[in-house]
Short mmCIF file of C-alpha atoms in Angstrom, two decimals:
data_model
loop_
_atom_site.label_atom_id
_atom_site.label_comp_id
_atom_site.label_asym_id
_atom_site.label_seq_id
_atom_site.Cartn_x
_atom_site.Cartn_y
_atom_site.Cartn_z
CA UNK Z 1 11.18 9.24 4.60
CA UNK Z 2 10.83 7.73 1.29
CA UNK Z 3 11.35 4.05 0.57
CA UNK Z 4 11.64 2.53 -3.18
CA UNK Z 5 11.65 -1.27 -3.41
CA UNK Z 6 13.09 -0.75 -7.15
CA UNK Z 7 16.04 0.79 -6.38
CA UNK Z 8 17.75 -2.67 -4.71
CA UNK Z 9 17.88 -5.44 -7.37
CA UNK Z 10 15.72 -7.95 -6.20
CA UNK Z 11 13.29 -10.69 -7.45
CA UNK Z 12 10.82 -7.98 -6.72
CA UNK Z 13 11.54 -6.65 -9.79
CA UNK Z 14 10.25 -9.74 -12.02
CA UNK Z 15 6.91 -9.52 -10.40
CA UNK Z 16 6.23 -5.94 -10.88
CA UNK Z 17 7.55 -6.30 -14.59
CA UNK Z 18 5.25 -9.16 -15.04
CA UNK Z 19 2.47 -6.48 -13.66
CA UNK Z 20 3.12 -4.16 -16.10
CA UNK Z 21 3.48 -6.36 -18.80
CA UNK Z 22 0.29 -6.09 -21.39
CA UNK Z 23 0.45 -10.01 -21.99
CA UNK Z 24 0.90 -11.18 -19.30
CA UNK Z 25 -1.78 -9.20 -17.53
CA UNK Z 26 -4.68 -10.84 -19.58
CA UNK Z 27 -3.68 -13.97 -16.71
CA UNK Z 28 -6.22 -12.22 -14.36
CA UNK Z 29 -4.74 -15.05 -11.78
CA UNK Z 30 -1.37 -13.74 -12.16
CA UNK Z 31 -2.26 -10.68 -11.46
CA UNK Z 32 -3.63 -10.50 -8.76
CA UNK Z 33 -1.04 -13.19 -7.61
CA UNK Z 34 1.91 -11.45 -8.06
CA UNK Z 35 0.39 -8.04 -6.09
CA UNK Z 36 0.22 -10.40 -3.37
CA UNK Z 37 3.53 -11.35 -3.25
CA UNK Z 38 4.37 -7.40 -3.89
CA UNK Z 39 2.43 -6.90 -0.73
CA UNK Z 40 4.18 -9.63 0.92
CA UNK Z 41 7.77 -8.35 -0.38
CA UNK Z 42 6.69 -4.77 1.08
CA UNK Z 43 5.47 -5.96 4.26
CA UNK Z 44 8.67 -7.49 5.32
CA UNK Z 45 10.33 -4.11 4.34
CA UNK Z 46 7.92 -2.31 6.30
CA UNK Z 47 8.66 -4.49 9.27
CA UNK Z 48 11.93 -3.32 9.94
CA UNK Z 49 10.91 0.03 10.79
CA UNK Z 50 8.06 -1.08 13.72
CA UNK Z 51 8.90 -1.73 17.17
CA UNK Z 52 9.87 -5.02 18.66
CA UNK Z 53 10.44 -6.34 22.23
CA UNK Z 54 12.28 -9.47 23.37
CA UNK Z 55 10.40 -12.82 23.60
CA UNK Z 56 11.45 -15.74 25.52
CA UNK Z 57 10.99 -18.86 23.86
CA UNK Z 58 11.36 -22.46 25.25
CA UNK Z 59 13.09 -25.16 23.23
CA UNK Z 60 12.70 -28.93 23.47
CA UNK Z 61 16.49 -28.15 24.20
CA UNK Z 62 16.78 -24.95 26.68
CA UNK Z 63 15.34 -21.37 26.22
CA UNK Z 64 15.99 -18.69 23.78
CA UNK Z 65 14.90 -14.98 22.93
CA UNK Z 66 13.73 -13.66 19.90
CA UNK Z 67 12.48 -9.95 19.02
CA UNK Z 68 8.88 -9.89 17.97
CA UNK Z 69 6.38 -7.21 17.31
CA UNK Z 70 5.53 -4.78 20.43
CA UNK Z 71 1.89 -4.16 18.67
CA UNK Z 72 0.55 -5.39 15.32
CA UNK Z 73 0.10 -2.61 12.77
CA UNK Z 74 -2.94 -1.49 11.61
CA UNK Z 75 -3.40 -2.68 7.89
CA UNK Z 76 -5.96 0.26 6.57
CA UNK Z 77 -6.61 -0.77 1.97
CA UNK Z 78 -8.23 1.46 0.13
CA UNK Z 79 -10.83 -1.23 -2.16
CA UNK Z 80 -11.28 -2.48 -4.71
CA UNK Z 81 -7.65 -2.35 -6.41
CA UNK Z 82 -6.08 -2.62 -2.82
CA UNK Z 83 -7.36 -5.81 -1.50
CA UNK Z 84 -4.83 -8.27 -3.23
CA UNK Z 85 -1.83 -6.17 -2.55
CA UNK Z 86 -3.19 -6.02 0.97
CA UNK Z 87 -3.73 -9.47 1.44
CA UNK Z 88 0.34 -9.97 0.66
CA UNK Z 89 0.37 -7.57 4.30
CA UNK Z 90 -2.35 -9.46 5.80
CA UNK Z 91 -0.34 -12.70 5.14
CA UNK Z 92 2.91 -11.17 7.43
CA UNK Z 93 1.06 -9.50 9.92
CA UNK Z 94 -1.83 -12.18 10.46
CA UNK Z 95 -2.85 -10.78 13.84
CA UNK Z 96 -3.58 -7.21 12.74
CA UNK Z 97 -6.53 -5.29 13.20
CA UNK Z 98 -7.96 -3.58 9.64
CA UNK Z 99 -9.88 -1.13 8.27
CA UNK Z 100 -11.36 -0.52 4.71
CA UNK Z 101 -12.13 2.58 2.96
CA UNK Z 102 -14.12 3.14 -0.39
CA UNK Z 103 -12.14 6.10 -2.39
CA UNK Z 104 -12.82 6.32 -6.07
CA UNK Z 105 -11.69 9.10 -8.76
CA UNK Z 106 -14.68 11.07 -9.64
CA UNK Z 107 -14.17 11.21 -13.79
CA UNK Z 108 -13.81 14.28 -16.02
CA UNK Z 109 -13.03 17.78 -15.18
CA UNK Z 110 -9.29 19.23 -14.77
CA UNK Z 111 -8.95 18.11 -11.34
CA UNK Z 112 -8.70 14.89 -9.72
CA UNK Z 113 -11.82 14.88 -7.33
CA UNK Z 114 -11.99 11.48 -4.54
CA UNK Z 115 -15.31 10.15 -3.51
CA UNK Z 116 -15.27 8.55 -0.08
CA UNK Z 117 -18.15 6.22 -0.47
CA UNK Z 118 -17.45 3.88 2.77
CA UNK Z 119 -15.40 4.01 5.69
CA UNK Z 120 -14.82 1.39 8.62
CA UNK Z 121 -11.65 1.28 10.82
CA UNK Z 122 -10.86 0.58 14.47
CA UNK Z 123 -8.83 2.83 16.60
CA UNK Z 124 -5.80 4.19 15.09
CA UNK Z 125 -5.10 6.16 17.85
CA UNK Z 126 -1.13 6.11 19.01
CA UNK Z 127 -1.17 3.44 16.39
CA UNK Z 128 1.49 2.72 13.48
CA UNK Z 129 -0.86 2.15 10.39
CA UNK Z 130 -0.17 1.01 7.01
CA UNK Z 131 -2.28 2.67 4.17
CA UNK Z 132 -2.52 0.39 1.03
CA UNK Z 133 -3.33 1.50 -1.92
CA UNK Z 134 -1.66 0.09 -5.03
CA UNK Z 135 -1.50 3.15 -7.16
CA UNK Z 136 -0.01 6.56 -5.95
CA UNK Z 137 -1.27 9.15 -9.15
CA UNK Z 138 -2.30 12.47 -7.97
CA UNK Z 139 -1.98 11.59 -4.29
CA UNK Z 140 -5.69 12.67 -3.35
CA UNK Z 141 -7.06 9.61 -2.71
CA UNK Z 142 -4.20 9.07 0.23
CA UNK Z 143 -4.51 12.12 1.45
CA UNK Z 144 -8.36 12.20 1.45
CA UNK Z 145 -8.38 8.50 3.42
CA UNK Z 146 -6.11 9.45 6.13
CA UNK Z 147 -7.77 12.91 6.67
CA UNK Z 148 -11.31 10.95 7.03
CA UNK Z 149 -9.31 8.54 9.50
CA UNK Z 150 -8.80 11.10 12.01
CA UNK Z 151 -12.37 10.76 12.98
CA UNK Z 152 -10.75 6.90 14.36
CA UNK Z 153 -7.77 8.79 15.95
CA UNK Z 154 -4.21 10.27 15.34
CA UNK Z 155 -1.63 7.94 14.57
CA UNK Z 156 1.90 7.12 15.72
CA UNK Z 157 2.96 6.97 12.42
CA UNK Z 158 0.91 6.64 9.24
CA UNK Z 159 3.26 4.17 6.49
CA UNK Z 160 1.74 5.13 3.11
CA UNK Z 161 2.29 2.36 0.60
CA UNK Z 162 2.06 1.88 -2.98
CA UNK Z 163 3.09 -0.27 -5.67
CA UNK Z 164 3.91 2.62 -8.11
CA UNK Z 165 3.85 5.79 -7.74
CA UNK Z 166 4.55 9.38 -9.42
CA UNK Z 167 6.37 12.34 -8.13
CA UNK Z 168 3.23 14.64 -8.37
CA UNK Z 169 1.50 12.17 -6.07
CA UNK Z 170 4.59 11.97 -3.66
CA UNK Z 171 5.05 16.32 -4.12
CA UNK Z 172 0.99 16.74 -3.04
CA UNK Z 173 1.31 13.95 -0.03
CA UNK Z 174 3.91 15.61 1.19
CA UNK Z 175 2.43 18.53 1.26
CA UNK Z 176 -0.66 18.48 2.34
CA UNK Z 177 -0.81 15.82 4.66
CA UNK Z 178 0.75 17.30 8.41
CA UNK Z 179 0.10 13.52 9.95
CA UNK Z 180 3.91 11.78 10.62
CA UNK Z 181 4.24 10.00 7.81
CA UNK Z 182 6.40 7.80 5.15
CA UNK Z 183 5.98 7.08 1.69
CA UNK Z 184 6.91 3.32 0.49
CA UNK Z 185 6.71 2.33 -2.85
CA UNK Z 186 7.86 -0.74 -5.23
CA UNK Z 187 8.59 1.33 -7.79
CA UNK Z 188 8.85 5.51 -8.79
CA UNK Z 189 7.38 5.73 -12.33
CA UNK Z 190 8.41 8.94 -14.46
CA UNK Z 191 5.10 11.43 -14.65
CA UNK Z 192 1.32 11.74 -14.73
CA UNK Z 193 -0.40 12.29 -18.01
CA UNK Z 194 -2.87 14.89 -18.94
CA UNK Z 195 -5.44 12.13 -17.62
CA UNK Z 196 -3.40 12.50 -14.28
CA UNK Z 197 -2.71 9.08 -14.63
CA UNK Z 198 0.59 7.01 -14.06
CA UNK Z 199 3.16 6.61 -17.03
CA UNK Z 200 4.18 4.15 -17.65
CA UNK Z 201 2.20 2.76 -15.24
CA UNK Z 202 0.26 -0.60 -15.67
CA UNK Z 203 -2.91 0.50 -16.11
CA UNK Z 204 -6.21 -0.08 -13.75
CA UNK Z 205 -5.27 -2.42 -11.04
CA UNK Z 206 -8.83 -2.96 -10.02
CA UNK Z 207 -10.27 -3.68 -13.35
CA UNK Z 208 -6.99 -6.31 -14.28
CA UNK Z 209 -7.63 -7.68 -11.26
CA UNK Z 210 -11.05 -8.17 -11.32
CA UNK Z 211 -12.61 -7.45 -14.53
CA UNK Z 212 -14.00 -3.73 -16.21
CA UNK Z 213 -15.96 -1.91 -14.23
CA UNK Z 214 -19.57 0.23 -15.70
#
């Protein structure tokens, strides 16, 4: 399954037009504001596809039902670019458990290479998990993450999530990752460049969100 926020008009897409906007991006604030609410936006969307059971609920006036989450997901961010978009997931499902991986792109050469620096996670085992990572460019860094999760357990399902993401990235997730898995996204950008990164993009989420790294 593939999921992309852009292609329903919503006030979704002001915020990630705001993100890819060069001046409004120097409002480091904003930024990092408005992946939140991205996150938030997502989460919702995300929700619909998790299982619920029936809740009875007592009124000051009589009883009632409402459906409500069998199990909290598993909220799993890739840092440091992840951990506002996350946030906007942490804010709906406030009762999850969560994990945190360290994945960077290893610079220069003709391939993309990921360095897993740090890993911690609970169980994901029979577990739905969400995967945030704002950026979906070559797809390795996914891939990499959830592969190096297996040491926590195999999930029900694994919901990969970005904020934009290319077709190469979606091509290589899909096929070379055998976990049950879907690909969300806010919006599906047109290519990667000879860099292997996004066009148009928006540039480095981590350093706009929190400042050029060395």
């Amino acid at each position: 399954m593939f999921f992309n926020l852009s292609e329903q008009n919503s006030i979704a897409s002001r915020f990630i037009a705001e993100l890819r906007d060069t001046n409004i991006q120097k409002d480091r604030s904003k930024f990092r504001n408005n992946l939140e609410r991205l996150g938030q936006v997502m989460a919702y969307e995300v929700s619909k596809k998790l299982p619920y059971r029936q809740l009875p609920v007592e009124t000051p006036l009589g009883t009632s039902t409402a459906n409500v989450l069998a199990i909290e997901p598993i909220l799993i961010t890739v840092m440091r670019a992840g951990l506002p978009y996350f946030q906007g997931f942490l804010d709906f499902f406030d009762k999850s458990d969560c994990g945190f991986v360290g994945a960077r792109r290893v610079e220069g050469g003709t391939e993309v290479v990921i360095d897993l620096e740090y890993l911690a996670a609970p169980s994901i085992d029979n577990r739905d998990v969400i995967l945030i990572d704002p950026m979906l460019a070559s797809g390795k860094s996914f891939v990499r993450s959830a592969k190096a999760l297996s040491k926590f357990g195999i999930p029900s399902h694994l919901f990969i999530v970005s904020l934009v993401a290319a077709p190469e990235g979606i091509k290589y997730i899909d096929g070379n990752l055998k976990l049950e898995h879907s690909i969300w996204t806010c919006a599906l950008d047109e290519r990667l460049n000879d860099q292997f990164y996004i066009v148009p993009g928006l540039g480095d989420a981590g350093d706009l969100c929190f400042g050029e790294k060395i």
